[in-house]
DNA sequence: GATAATTTTGTTATGGTATAACAACTCAAA
DNA sequence: TTTGAGTTGTTATACCATAACAAAATTATC
């Protein structure tokens, strides 16, 4: 697990805040390998590369975007290739699907069982995963009150992230002073 | 507004519980007309019929399923027809989109502003809309804590509804006693 | 190591969801 | 009655996802 502590300001990669995104990638890949070994699963070339490509940013990646990237690198370019890789990564809990975007996102907490709760920025399209045990418990209770047995949750919140809100405020300030 | 109080047991229409579904339909259509008049919007034939068809059950309807039904009745059968109707109904708040199903559902509370929170049964595919102000408030607070300004929410919970859970329990009981 | 079983990948085809772009029509206001 | 806005018709296309079966690679068993 190579940890590069170089401080990068890689806005094109689409992160939510300034952070060392290589660390995100390294951690995710290391976790993936550990989990696959533990569970006797095979992290093949195409699966591993798909995971890396999804982790290029904190913006969800569409299946066909991923397919194009894989094709550029010489992988087979038919849809089943990418959907199989996605299915594997989803089943292994290494990625999430963002339903409201039909796109896929690396999971930073693959090593612990959890539901994906997402904050999606309308502006920069970065997605932050958050865990809110209180809300989860409240949802279970609410469902149970109606006799409903909860199995899965799709919690996707959209709006403006802190960075984009700051930028919008700045732009407005420039607008009024000009 | 024709209220038929005939008690129907219309399981094929896909309701969550026994109820007079004509009442759901009548109320929804009446609300739609009122809202459209208030807002100077035109509930044209195709829009109105689309809304009625979506309200045939409490199961979300896919765009192409809707398109087929409209086509049967002599409406234009090209996709834009149905997507335009859906866009109108969505914008008017008369229907919701269930993102995890790519399907559309009549809204029973179109007259008051609200977010759609859904309980989706994996078995019968009925969807119940529920409103849980506490959870909404908690989500806003949670987002705000991260500097995130919340705009829209996709809350879709899947599992087993009370009816289907009861049926599953019955079936299991028969299985063990046999 | 050879063989068989299992998993993964290749390949072709198809189905399902959604929008772009522009022409024609309808309706209400000016 | 022209004008203009909104709505609908029409064709084409883009994007998302899976079915079905063949071939190859990996693993297990002999
Ligand atoms: Zn990162
Ligand atoms: Zn943002
Ligand atoms: Zn009903
Ligand atoms: Zn059910």
mmCIF file of C-alpha atoms (C1' of nucleotides) and ligand atoms in Angstrom:
data_model
loop_
_atom_site.group_PDB
_atom_site.id
_atom_site.type_symbol
_atom_site.label_atom_id
_atom_site.label_comp_id
_atom_site.label_asym_id
_atom_site.label_seq_id
_atom_site.Cartn_x
_atom_site.Cartn_y
_atom_site.Cartn_z
ATOM 1 C CA UNK A 1 0.000 0.000 0.000
ATOM 2 C CA UNK A 2 1.856 3.015 -1.341
ATOM 3 C CA UNK A 3 0.889 6.146 0.502
ATOM 4 C CA UNK A 4 1.924 9.220 -1.408
ATOM 5 C CA UNK A 5 1.643 12.176 0.892
ATOM 6 C CA UNK A 6 2.179 14.644 -1.922
ATOM 7 C CA UNK A 7 -0.412 17.343 -1.555
ATOM 8 C CA UNK A 8 -2.379 17.520 -4.765
ATOM 9 C CA UNK A 9 -4.894 20.122 -5.863
ATOM 10 C CA UNK A 10 -6.559 17.993 -8.421
ATOM 11 C CA UNK A 11 -9.805 19.824 -9.081
ATOM 12 C CA UNK A 12 -10.324 18.108 -12.397
ATOM 13 C CA UNK A 13 -10.501 14.793 -10.616
ATOM 14 C CA UNK A 14 -13.543 16.128 -8.838
ATOM 15 C CA UNK A 15 -13.048 15.839 -5.128
ATOM 16 C CA UNK A 16 -15.250 17.404 -2.532
ATOM 17 C CA UNK A 17 -12.517 19.200 -0.626
ATOM 18 C CA UNK A 18 -8.798 19.548 -0.958
ATOM 19 C CA UNK A 19 -7.387 16.261 0.123
ATOM 20 C CA UNK A 20 -4.817 13.708 -0.841
ATOM 21 C CA UNK A 21 -6.882 11.694 -3.219
ATOM 22 C CA UNK A 22 -4.108 9.183 -3.784
ATOM 23 C CA UNK A 23 -4.734 8.160 -0.233
ATOM 24 C CA UNK A 24 -8.393 7.470 -1.071
ATOM 25 C CA UNK A 25 -7.347 5.358 -4.026
ATOM 26 C CA UNK A 26 -4.622 3.439 -2.203
ATOM 27 C CA UNK A 27 -6.843 2.687 0.756
ATOM 28 C CA UNK A 28 -9.723 1.585 -1.455
ATOM 29 C CA UNK A 29 -7.568 -0.736 -3.523
ATOM 30 C CA UNK A 30 -5.850 -2.202 -0.485
ATOM 31 C CA UNK A 31 -9.224 -2.820 1.159
ATOM 32 C CA UNK A 32 -10.503 -4.409 -2.038
ATOM 33 C CA UNK A 33 -7.601 -6.835 -2.187
ATOM 34 C CA UNK A 34 -7.907 -7.738 1.462
ATOM 35 C CA UNK A 35 -11.649 -8.323 1.213
ATOM 36 C CA UNK A 36 -11.386 -10.385 -1.947
ATOM 37 C CA UNK A 37 -8.711 -12.614 -0.442
ATOM 38 C CA UNK A 38 -10.720 -13.037 2.762
ATOM 39 C CA UNK A 39 -13.815 -14.010 0.822
ATOM 40 C CA UNK A 40 -12.107 -16.140 -1.796
ATOM 41 C CA UNK A 41 -13.086 -13.738 -4.550
ATOM 42 C CA UNK A 42 -10.905 -12.927 -7.521
ATOM 43 C CA UNK A 43 -10.036 -9.304 -8.159
ATOM 44 C CA UNK A 44 -9.157 -9.843 -11.809
ATOM 45 C CA UNK A 45 -7.441 -7.292 -14.042
ATOM 46 C CA UNK A 46 -10.595 -5.806 -15.469
ATOM 47 C CA UNK A 47 -12.324 -5.695 -12.064
ATOM 48 C CA UNK A 48 -9.350 -4.078 -10.412
ATOM 49 C CA UNK A 49 -8.894 -1.555 -13.216
ATOM 50 C CA UNK A 50 -12.627 -0.759 -13.191
ATOM 51 C CA UNK A 51 -12.400 -0.069 -9.469
ATOM 52 C CA UNK A 52 -9.373 2.195 -9.995
ATOM 53 C CA UNK A 53 -11.129 4.100 -12.752
ATOM 54 C CA UNK A 54 -14.227 4.582 -10.617
ATOM 55 C CA UNK A 55 -11.959 5.871 -7.879
ATOM 56 C CA UNK A 56 -10.373 8.474 -10.160
ATOM 57 C CA UNK A 57 -12.699 10.973 -8.559
ATOM 58 C CA UNK A 58 -15.494 11.352 -6.054
ATOM 59 C CA UNK A 59 -17.934 11.818 -8.901
ATOM 60 C CA UNK A 60 -20.011 8.800 -9.836
ATOM 61 C CA UNK A 61 -19.043 7.249 -13.142
ATOM 62 C CA UNK A 62 -21.566 5.992 -15.698
ATOM 63 C CA UNK A 63 -21.239 2.433 -16.956
ATOM 64 C CA UNK A 64 -20.551 3.570 -20.494
ATOM 65 C CA UNK A 65 -18.023 6.181 -19.384
ATOM 66 C CA UNK A 66 -16.227 3.413 -17.573
ATOM 67 C CA UNK A 67 -16.531 1.162 -20.605
ATOM 68 C CA UNK A 68 -14.914 3.819 -22.793
ATOM 69 C CA UNK A 69 -11.997 4.181 -20.398
ATOM 70 C CA UNK A 70 -11.498 0.439 -20.247
ATOM 71 C CA UNK A 71 -11.706 0.178 -24.029
ATOM 72 C CA UNK A 72 -8.977 2.835 -24.366
ATOM 73 C CA UNK A 73 -6.735 0.562 -22.352
ATOM 74 C CA UNK A 74 -7.323 -2.449 -24.537
ATOM 75 C CA UNK A 75 -10.049 -4.165 -22.578
ATOM 76 C CA UNK A 76 -13.012 -5.593 -24.360
ATOM 77 C CA UNK A 77 -15.444 -2.835 -25.213
ATOM 78 C CA UNK A 78 -18.788 -4.605 -25.080
ATOM 79 C CA UNK A 79 -21.280 -3.617 -22.376
ATOM 80 C CA UNK A 80 -21.317 -6.974 -20.572
ATOM 81 C CA UNK A 81 -17.651 -6.486 -19.727
ATOM 82 C CA UNK A 82 -18.328 -3.397 -17.686
ATOM 83 C CA UNK A 83 -21.610 -4.567 -16.176
ATOM 84 C CA UNK A 84 -19.975 -7.773 -15.007
ATOM 85 C CA UNK A 85 -17.216 -5.815 -13.353
ATOM 86 C CA UNK A 86 -19.779 -3.479 -11.792
ATOM 87 C CA UNK A 87 -21.894 -6.389 -10.585
ATOM 88 C CA UNK A 88 -18.871 -7.952 -8.959
ATOM 89 C CA UNK A 89 -17.792 -4.730 -7.275
ATOM 90 C CA UNK A 90 -21.345 -4.020 -6.111
ATOM 91 C CA UNK A 91 -21.747 -7.523 -4.690
ATOM 92 C CA UNK A 92 -18.422 -7.195 -2.910
ATOM 93 C CA UNK A 93 -19.548 -3.873 -1.449
ATOM 94 C CA UNK A 94 -16.623 -2.066 -3.062
ATOM 95 C CA UNK A 95 -18.799 0.384 -4.947
ATOM 96 C CA UNK A 96 -22.299 1.819 -4.688
ATOM 97 C CA UNK A 97 -24.795 2.645 -7.392
ATOM 98 C CA UNK A 98 -26.250 6.127 -7.244
ATOM 99 C CA UNK A 99 -29.761 5.412 -8.470
ATOM 100 C CA UNK A 100 -30.719 8.979 -9.238
ATOM 101 C CA UNK A 101 -27.706 9.292 -11.554
ATOM 102 C CA UNK A 102 -27.441 5.771 -12.981
ATOM 103 C CA UNK A 103 -23.789 5.931 -12.021
ATOM 104 C CA UNK A 104 -21.297 4.191 -9.793
ATOM 105 C CA UNK A 105 -19.182 5.421 -6.923
ATOM 106 C CA UNK A 106 -16.298 3.945 -4.976
ATOM 107 C CA UNK A 107 -17.106 3.100 -1.391
ATOM 108 C CA UNK A 108 -14.679 4.294 1.252
ATOM 109 C CA UNK A 109 -16.079 2.006 3.930
ATOM 110 C CA UNK A 110 -16.173 -1.300 2.133
ATOM 111 C CA UNK A 111 -14.727 -3.063 5.151
ATOM 112 C CA UNK A 112 -17.759 -2.429 7.315
ATOM 113 C CA UNK A 113 -21.317 -3.342 6.396
ATOM 114 C CA UNK A 114 -23.391 -0.247 5.814
ATOM 115 C CA UNK A 115 -26.002 1.359 3.633
ATOM 116 C CA UNK A 116 -25.000 4.118 1.235
ATOM 117 C CA UNK A 117 -26.333 7.501 2.210
ATOM 118 C CA UNK A 118 -25.254 10.161 -0.268
ATOM 119 C CA UNK A 119 -24.894 13.935 -0.499
ATOM 120 C CA UNK A 120 -24.754 14.831 -4.195
ATOM 121 C CA UNK A 121 -23.676 18.280 -5.334
ATOM 122 C CA UNK A 122 -25.768 19.566 -8.245
ATOM 123 C CA UNK A 123 -22.940 21.872 -9.243
ATOM 124 C CA UNK A 124 -19.683 19.897 -9.134
ATOM 125 C CA UNK A 125 -21.339 16.460 -9.036
ATOM 126 C CA UNK A 126 -19.112 15.265 -6.240
ATOM 127 C CA UNK A 127 -20.769 12.774 -3.976
ATOM 128 C CA UNK A 128 -20.032 12.416 -0.297
ATOM 129 C CA UNK A 129 -21.099 9.321 1.496
ATOM 130 C CA UNK A 130 -22.323 9.826 5.007
ATOM 131 C CA UNK A 131 -23.448 7.507 7.698
ATOM 132 C CA UNK A 132 -26.182 8.532 10.026
ATOM 133 C CA UNK A 133 -27.150 5.760 12.346
ATOM 134 C CA UNK A 134 -29.928 7.821 13.933
ATOM 135 C CA UNK A 135 -31.689 8.279 10.613
ATOM 136 C CA UNK A 136 -31.276 4.635 9.732
ATOM 137 C CA UNK A 137 -32.824 3.627 13.049
ATOM 138 C CA UNK A 138 -35.645 6.115 12.600
ATOM 139 C CA UNK A 139 -36.387 4.765 9.138
ATOM 140 C CA UNK A 140 -36.513 1.190 10.390
ATOM 141 C CA UNK A 141 -38.850 2.238 13.193
ATOM 142 C CA UNK A 142 -41.056 4.219 10.833
ATOM 143 C CA UNK A 143 -41.301 1.332 8.409
ATOM 144 C CA UNK A 144 -41.999 -1.146 11.209
ATOM 145 C CA UNK A 145 -44.824 1.035 12.467
ATOM 146 C CA UNK A 146 -46.554 0.370 9.147
ATOM 147 C CA UNK A 147 -45.766 -3.337 9.306
ATOM 148 C CA UNK A 148 -43.104 -2.877 6.669
ATOM 149 C CA UNK A 149 -39.930 -4.939 6.913
ATOM 150 C CA UNK A 150 -37.069 -2.841 5.636
ATOM 151 C CA UNK A 151 -34.433 -4.466 3.442
ATOM 152 C CA UNK A 152 -32.667 -1.785 1.444
ATOM 153 C CA UNK A 153 -32.475 1.978 1.450
ATOM 154 C CA UNK A 154 -31.826 4.498 -1.288
ATOM 155 C CA UNK A 155 -30.941 7.777 0.387
ATOM 156 C CA UNK A 156 -29.693 10.353 -2.095
ATOM 157 C CA UNK A 157 -29.698 13.999 -1.149
ATOM 158 C CA UNK A 158 -28.892 16.640 -3.726
ATOM 159 C CA UNK A 159 -28.022 20.287 -3.315
ATOM 160 C CA UNK A 160 -24.980 22.516 -3.073
ATOM 161 C CA UNK A 161 -21.795 21.345 -1.426
ATOM 162 C CA UNK A 162 -19.822 23.662 0.852
ATOM 163 C CA UNK A 163 -17.231 24.452 -1.822
ATOM 164 C CA UNK A 164 -19.762 25.296 -4.501
ATOM 165 C CA UNK A 165 -21.856 27.316 -2.076
ATOM 166 C CA UNK A 166 -18.763 29.362 -1.218
ATOM 167 C CA UNK A 167 -18.001 29.882 -4.902
ATOM 168 C CA UNK A 168 -21.597 30.935 -5.575
ATOM 169 C CA UNK A 169 -21.433 33.426 -2.700
ATOM 170 C CA UNK A 170 -18.151 34.828 -4.014
ATOM 171 C CA UNK A 171 -19.557 35.172 -7.508
ATOM 172 C CA UNK A 172 -22.626 36.965 -6.191
ATOM 173 C CA UNK A 173 -20.411 39.335 -4.209
ATOM 174 C CA UNK A 174 -18.371 40.158 -7.332
ATOM 175 C CA UNK A 175 -21.620 40.637 -9.233
ATOM 176 C CA UNK A 176 -23.027 43.163 -6.779
ATOM 177 C CA UNK A 177 -19.755 45.128 -6.408
ATOM 178 C CA UNK A 178 -19.248 45.410 -10.186
ATOM 179 C CA UNK B 1 -66.073 14.660 -8.940
ATOM 180 C CA UNK B 2 -67.757 11.245 -9.019
ATOM 181 C CA UNK B 3 -67.233 9.388 -5.798
ATOM 182 C CA UNK B 4 -68.097 5.756 -6.175
ATOM 183 C CA UNK B 5 -68.266 4.214 -2.745
ATOM 184 C CA UNK B 6 -68.483 0.706 -4.107
ATOM 185 C CA UNK B 7 -66.108 -1.446 -2.132
ATOM 186 C CA UNK B 8 -63.673 -2.998 -4.568
ATOM 187 C CA UNK B 9 -61.167 -5.762 -3.991
ATOM 188 C CA UNK B 10 -59.051 -4.976 -6.933
ATOM 189 C CA UNK B 11 -55.838 -6.840 -6.197
ATOM 190 C CA UNK B 12 -54.766 -6.746 -9.815
ATOM 191 C CA UNK B 13 -54.686 -2.992 -9.665
ATOM 192 C CA UNK B 14 -52.031 -3.343 -7.007
ATOM 193 C CA UNK B 15 -53.041 -1.476 -3.910
ATOM 194 C CA UNK B 16 -51.307 -1.722 -0.604
ATOM 195 C CA UNK B 17 -54.367 -2.493 1.498
ATOM 196 C CA UNK B 18 -58.026 -3.001 0.812
ATOM 197 C CA UNK B 19 -59.406 0.405 0.090
ATOM 198 C CA UNK B 20 -61.684 2.209 -2.269
ATOM 199 C CA UNK B 21 -59.201 3.026 -4.957
ATOM 200 C CA UNK B 22 -61.744 4.979 -6.965
ATOM 201 C CA UNK B 23 -61.551 7.475 -4.166
ATOM 202 C CA UNK B 24 -57.787 7.782 -4.674
ATOM 203 C CA UNK B 25 -58.313 8.360 -8.378
ATOM 204 C CA UNK B 26 -61.147 10.846 -8.006
ATOM 205 C CA UNK B 27 -59.316 12.854 -5.378
ATOM 206 C CA UNK B 28 -56.113 12.910 -7.405
ATOM 207 C CA UNK B 29 -57.857 14.054 -10.562
ATOM 208 C CA UNK B 30 -59.865 16.693 -8.748
ATOM 209 C CA UNK B 31 -56.724 17.997 -7.079
ATOM 210 C CA UNK B 32 -54.939 18.047 -10.416
ATOM 211 C CA UNK B 33 -57.659 20.115 -12.025
ATOM 212 C CA UNK B 34 -57.799 22.554 -9.137
ATOM 213 C CA UNK B 35 -54.029 23.009 -9.076
ATOM 214 C CA UNK B 36 -53.757 23.465 -12.816
ATOM 215 C CA UNK B 37 -56.471 26.101 -12.831
ATOM 216 C CA UNK B 38 -54.901 27.917 -9.886
ATOM 217 C CA UNK B 39 -51.517 27.969 -11.593
ATOM 218 C CA UNK B 40 -52.763 28.705 -15.098
ATOM 219 C CA UNK B 41 -51.537 25.339 -16.342
ATOM 220 C CA UNK B 42 -53.371 23.303 -18.930
ATOM 221 C CA UNK B 43 -54.325 19.751 -18.035
ATOM 222 C CA UNK B 44 -54.674 18.635 -21.645
ATOM 223 C CA UNK B 45 -56.208 15.347 -22.766
ATOM 224 C CA UNK B 46 -52.971 13.425 -22.928
ATOM 225 C CA UNK B 47 -51.729 14.835 -19.609
ATOM 226 C CA UNK B 48 -54.971 14.054 -17.877
ATOM 227 C CA UNK B 49 -55.175 10.574 -19.321
ATOM 228 C CA UNK B 50 -51.546 9.905 -18.409
ATOM 229 C CA UNK B 51 -52.300 10.897 -14.838
ATOM 230 C CA UNK B 52 -55.336 8.626 -14.759
ATOM 231 C CA UNK B 53 -53.336 5.712 -16.129
ATOM 232 C CA UNK B 54 -50.579 6.244 -13.575
ATOM 233 C CA UNK B 55 -53.263 6.238 -10.911
ATOM 234 C CA UNK B 56 -54.659 2.893 -12.022
ATOM 235 C CA UNK B 57 -52.703 1.384 -9.160
ATOM 236 C CA UNK B 58 -50.284 2.177 -6.380
ATOM 237 C CA UNK B 59 -47.519 0.536 -8.355
ATOM 238 C CA UNK B 60 -45.186 2.861 -10.214
ATOM 239 C CA UNK B 61 -45.634 2.803 -13.967
ATOM 240 C CA UNK B 62 -42.737 2.846 -16.421
ATOM 241 C CA UNK B 63 -42.679 5.479 -19.139
ATOM 242 C CA UNK B 64 -42.936 2.897 -21.890
ATOM 243 C CA UNK B 65 -45.717 1.002 -20.141
ATOM 244 C CA UNK B 66 -47.601 4.273 -19.998
ATOM 245 C CA UNK B 67 -46.770 4.975 -23.608
ATOM 246 C CA UNK B 68 -48.220 1.605 -24.640
ATOM 247 C CA UNK B 69 -51.448 2.291 -22.769
ATOM 248 C CA UNK B 70 -51.773 5.730 -24.347
ATOM 249 C CA UNK B 71 -51.037 4.304 -27.791
ATOM 250 C CA UNK B 72 -53.830 1.736 -27.333
ATOM 251 C CA UNK B 73 -56.198 4.633 -26.850
ATOM 252 C CA UNK B 74 -55.164 6.386 -30.022
ATOM 253 C CA UNK B 75 -52.637 8.826 -28.619
ATOM 254 C CA UNK B 76 -49.392 9.366 -30.411
ATOM 255 C CA UNK B 77 -47.021 6.545 -29.626
ATOM 256 C CA UNK B 78 -43.628 8.233 -29.801
ATOM 257 C CA UNK B 79 -41.592 8.549 -26.596
ATOM 258 C CA UNK B 80 -41.622 12.360 -26.433
ATOM 259 C CA UNK B 81 -45.383 12.237 -26.001
ATOM 260 C CA UNK B 82 -45.141 10.359 -22.756
ATOM 261 C CA UNK B 83 -42.031 12.116 -21.454
ATOM 262 C CA UNK B 84 -43.641 15.488 -22.029
ATOM 263 C CA UNK B 85 -46.697 14.421 -20.119
ATOM 264 C CA UNK B 86 -44.504 13.024 -17.352
ATOM 265 C CA UNK B 87 -42.403 16.198 -17.223
ATOM 266 C CA UNK B 88 -45.538 18.280 -16.903
ATOM 267 C CA UNK B 89 -47.001 16.110 -14.158
ATOM 268 C CA UNK B 90 -43.686 16.019 -12.299
ATOM 269 C CA UNK B 91 -43.272 19.787 -12.502
ATOM 270 C CA UNK B 92 -46.830 20.242 -11.257
ATOM 271 C CA UNK B 93 -46.085 17.911 -8.352
ATOM 272 C CA UNK B 94 -48.873 15.567 -9.417
ATOM 273 C CA UNK B 95 -46.596 12.561 -9.713
ATOM 274 C CA UNK B 96 -43.242 11.431 -8.351
ATOM 275 C CA UNK B 97 -40.469 9.530 -10.037
ATOM 276 C CA UNK B 98 -39.221 6.486 -8.192
ATOM 277 C CA UNK B 99 -35.545 6.644 -9.126
ATOM 278 C CA UNK B 100 -34.667 3.119 -8.108
ATOM 279 C CA UNK B 101 -37.363 1.766 -10.436
ATOM 280 C CA UNK B 102 -37.280 4.281 -13.292
ATOM 281 C CA UNK B 103 -41.014 4.526 -12.865
ATOM 282 C CA UNK B 104 -43.689 7.042 -11.994
ATOM 283 C CA UNK B 105 -46.214 7.172 -9.216
ATOM 284 C CA UNK B 106 -49.260 9.321 -8.544
ATOM 285 C CA UNK B 107 -48.890 11.667 -5.623
ATOM 286 C CA UNK B 108 -51.710 11.714 -3.104
ATOM 287 C CA UNK B 109 -50.573 14.977 -1.512
ATOM 288 C CA UNK B 110 -50.061 17.157 -4.548
ATOM 289 C CA UNK B 111 -51.823 20.029 -2.856
ATOM 290 C CA UNK B 112 -49.157 20.466 -0.201
ATOM 291 C CA UNK B 113 -45.466 20.932 -0.891
ATOM 292 C CA UNK B 114 -43.492 17.918 0.234
ATOM 293 C CA UNK B 115 -40.718 15.549 -0.645
ATOM 294 C CA UNK B 116 -41.509 12.021 -1.709
ATOM 295 C CA UNK B 117 -40.474 9.409 0.829
ATOM 296 C CA UNK B 118 -41.329 5.922 -0.371
ATOM 297 C CA UNK B 119 -41.808 2.439 1.001
ATOM 298 C CA UNK B 120 -41.512 0.007 -1.906
ATOM 299 C CA UNK B 121 -42.577 -3.615 -1.562
ATOM 300 C CA UNK B 122 -40.200 -6.019 -3.318
ATOM 301 C CA UNK B 123 -42.977 -8.576 -3.562
ATOM 302 C CA UNK B 124 -46.125 -6.788 -4.766
ATOM 303 C CA UNK B 125 -44.361 -3.642 -5.972
ATOM 304 C CA UNK B 126 -46.860 -1.368 -4.304
ATOM 305 C CA UNK B 127 -45.401 1.885 -3.153
ATOM 306 C CA UNK B 128 -46.583 3.800 -0.133
ATOM 307 C CA UNK B 129 -45.626 7.391 0.251
ATOM 308 C CA UNK B 130 -44.900 8.489 3.760
ATOM 309 C CA UNK B 131 -44.030 11.761 5.316
ATOM 310 C CA UNK B 132 -41.684 11.889 8.217
ATOM 311 C CA UNK B 133 -40.934 15.418 9.220
ATOM 312 C CA UNK B 134 -38.442 14.332 11.886
ATOM 313 C CA UNK B 135 -36.285 12.524 9.356
ATOM 314 C CA UNK B 136 -36.469 15.422 6.942
ATOM 315 C CA UNK B 137 -35.339 17.819 9.655
ATOM 316 C CA UNK B 138 -32.545 15.475 10.680
ATOM 317 C CA UNK B 139 -31.332 15.211 7.097
ATOM 318 C CA UNK B 140 -31.283 18.976 6.670
ATOM 319 C CA UNK B 141 -29.344 19.326 9.911
ATOM 320 C CA UNK B 142 -26.916 16.583 8.950
ATOM 321 C CA UNK B 143 -26.295 18.154 5.541
ATOM 322 C CA UNK B 144 -25.905 21.620 7.029
ATOM 323 C CA UNK B 145 -23.302 20.293 9.455
ATOM 324 C CA UNK B 146 -21.167 19.529 6.413
ATOM 325 C CA UNK B 147 -21.897 22.906 4.848
ATOM 326 C CA UNK B 148 -24.222 21.245 2.368
ATOM 327 C CA UNK B 149 -27.354 23.076 1.306
ATOM 328 C CA UNK B 150 -30.075 20.503 0.744
ATOM 329 C CA UNK B 151 -32.382 20.904 -2.252
ATOM 330 C CA UNK B 152 -33.908 17.571 -3.092
ATOM 331 C CA UNK B 153 -34.177 14.173 -1.463
ATOM 332 C CA UNK B 154 -34.514 10.709 -2.875
ATOM 333 C CA UNK B 155 -35.692 8.473 -0.060
ATOM 334 C CA UNK B 156 -36.691 5.049 -1.316
ATOM 335 C CA UNK B 157 -36.965 2.171 1.112
ATOM 336 C CA UNK B 158 -37.538 -1.328 -0.161
ATOM 337 C CA UNK B 159 -38.605 -4.459 1.669
ATOM 338 C CA UNK B 160 -41.730 -6.398 2.473
ATOM 339 C CA UNK B 161 -45.059 -4.679 3.019
ATOM 340 C CA UNK B 162 -47.398 -5.785 5.797
ATOM 341 C CA UNK B 163 -49.681 -7.707 3.418
ATOM 342 C CA UNK B 164 -46.871 -9.604 1.736
ATOM 343 C CA UNK B 165 -45.176 -10.332 5.050
ATOM 344 C CA UNK B 166 -48.445 -11.832 6.307
ATOM 345 C CA UNK B 167 -48.763 -13.937 3.170
ATOM 346 C CA UNK B 168 -45.163 -15.129 3.488
ATOM 347 C CA UNK B 169 -45.787 -16.082 7.122
ATOM 348 C CA UNK B 170 -48.951 -17.994 6.155
ATOM 349 C CA UNK B 171 -47.130 -19.830 3.388
ATOM 350 C CA UNK B 172 -44.328 -20.799 5.767
ATOM 351 C CA UNK B 173 -46.882 -22.065 8.317
ATOM 352 C CA UNK B 174 -48.543 -24.245 5.655
ATOM 353 C CA UNK B 175 -45.125 -25.484 4.630
ATOM 354 C CA UNK B 176 -44.138 -26.596 8.140
ATOM 355 C CA UNK B 177 -47.498 -28.204 8.957
ATOM 356 C CA UNK B 178 -47.552 -30.191 5.696
ATOM 357 C "C1'" DG C 1 0.662 -33.309 -15.619
ATOM 358 C "C1'" DA C 2 -3.911 -34.582 -17.706
ATOM 359 C "C1'" DT C 3 -8.698 -34.137 -17.032
ATOM 360 C "C1'" DA C 4 -12.892 -32.272 -15.443
ATOM 361 C "C1'" DA C 5 -15.492 -28.720 -13.148
ATOM 362 C "C1'" DT C 6 -16.003 -23.902 -12.338
ATOM 363 C "C1'" DT C 7 -15.440 -19.253 -13.152
ATOM 364 C "C1'" DT C 8 -14.464 -15.597 -16.063
ATOM 365 C "C1'" DT C 9 -14.437 -13.364 -20.420
ATOM 366 C "C1'" DG C 10 -15.744 -12.704 -25.526
ATOM 367 C "C1'" DT C 11 -19.314 -11.817 -28.721
ATOM 368 C "C1'" DT C 12 -23.672 -10.764 -30.803
ATOM 369 C "C1'" DA C 13 -28.022 -9.273 -30.223
ATOM 370 C "C1'" DT C 14 -31.715 -7.071 -28.009
ATOM 371 C "C1'" DG C 15 -34.537 -4.573 -24.699
ATOM 372 C "C1'" DG C 16 -35.453 -0.522 -21.765
ATOM 373 C "C1'" DT C 17 -34.975 4.485 -20.613
ATOM 374 C "C1'" DA C 18 -34.624 9.283 -22.123
ATOM 375 C "C1'" DT C 19 -33.643 13.391 -24.984
ATOM 376 C "C1'" DA C 20 -32.430 16.459 -29.221
ATOM 377 C "C1'" DA C 21 -34.135 18.942 -32.954
ATOM 378 C "C1'" DC C 22 -37.369 20.819 -35.823
ATOM 379 C "C1'" DA C 23 -42.009 21.004 -37.998
ATOM 380 C "C1'" DA C 24 -46.949 21.446 -37.415
ATOM 381 C "C1'" DC C 25 -50.752 22.606 -34.877
ATOM 382 C "C1'" DT C 26 -53.791 24.927 -31.232
ATOM 383 C "C1'" DC C 27 -55.238 28.428 -28.502
ATOM 384 C "C1'" DA C 28 -55.498 32.800 -26.413
ATOM 385 C "C1'" DA C 29 -54.090 37.486 -26.329
ATOM 386 C "C1'" DA C 30 -53.190 41.789 -28.731
ATOM 387 C "C1'" DT D 1 -56.450 38.432 -37.615
ATOM 388 C "C1'" DT D 2 -52.095 38.504 -36.840
ATOM 389 C "C1'" DT D 3 -48.921 37.365 -33.371
ATOM 390 C "C1'" DG D 4 -46.844 34.665 -30.096
ATOM 391 C "C1'" DA D 5 -46.693 31.138 -26.630
ATOM 392 C "C1'" DG D 6 -47.519 26.668 -25.621
ATOM 393 C "C1'" DT D 7 -48.407 22.090 -27.111
ATOM 394 C "C1'" DT D 8 -48.057 18.129 -30.023
ATOM 395 C "C1'" DG D 9 -46.136 15.330 -34.130
ATOM 396 C "C1'" DT D 10 -42.223 13.181 -36.044
ATOM 397 C "C1'" DT D 11 -37.694 11.342 -36.811
ATOM 398 C "C1'" DA D 12 -33.579 10.297 -35.097
ATOM 399 C "C1'" DT D 13 -30.378 9.269 -31.666
ATOM 400 C "C1'" DA D 14 -28.086 8.639 -27.183
ATOM 401 C "C1'" DC D 15 -27.739 6.294 -23.042
ATOM 402 C "C1'" DC D 16 -28.553 2.377 -19.690
ATOM 403 C "C1'" DA D 17 -28.777 -2.668 -19.024
ATOM 404 C "C1'" DT D 18 -29.336 -7.689 -19.893
ATOM 405 C "C1'" DA D 19 -29.990 -12.353 -22.506
ATOM 406 C "C1'" DA D 20 -27.815 -16.122 -24.495
ATOM 407 C "C1'" DC D 21 -24.266 -18.827 -25.880
ATOM 408 C "C1'" DA D 22 -19.276 -19.610 -27.205
ATOM 409 C "C1'" DA D 23 -14.478 -19.474 -25.853
ATOM 410 C "C1'" DA D 24 -10.856 -19.080 -22.672
ATOM 411 C "C1'" DA D 25 -8.714 -19.192 -18.220
ATOM 412 C "C1'" DT D 26 -8.469 -20.781 -13.654
ATOM 413 C "C1'" DT D 27 -8.959 -24.132 -10.088
ATOM 414 C "C1'" DA D 28 -9.832 -28.639 -8.333
ATOM 415 C "C1'" DT D 29 -9.408 -33.547 -8.815
ATOM 416 C "C1'" DC D 30 -7.392 -37.538 -10.390
HETATM 417 ZN ZN1 LIG E 1 -10.440 11.393 -2.503
HETATM 418 ZN ZN1 LIG E 2 -20.097 21.079 -5.422
HETATM 419 ZN ZN1 LIG E 3 -55.789 3.670 -3.947
HETATM 420 ZN ZN1 LIG E 4 -46.241 -6.204 -0.876
#
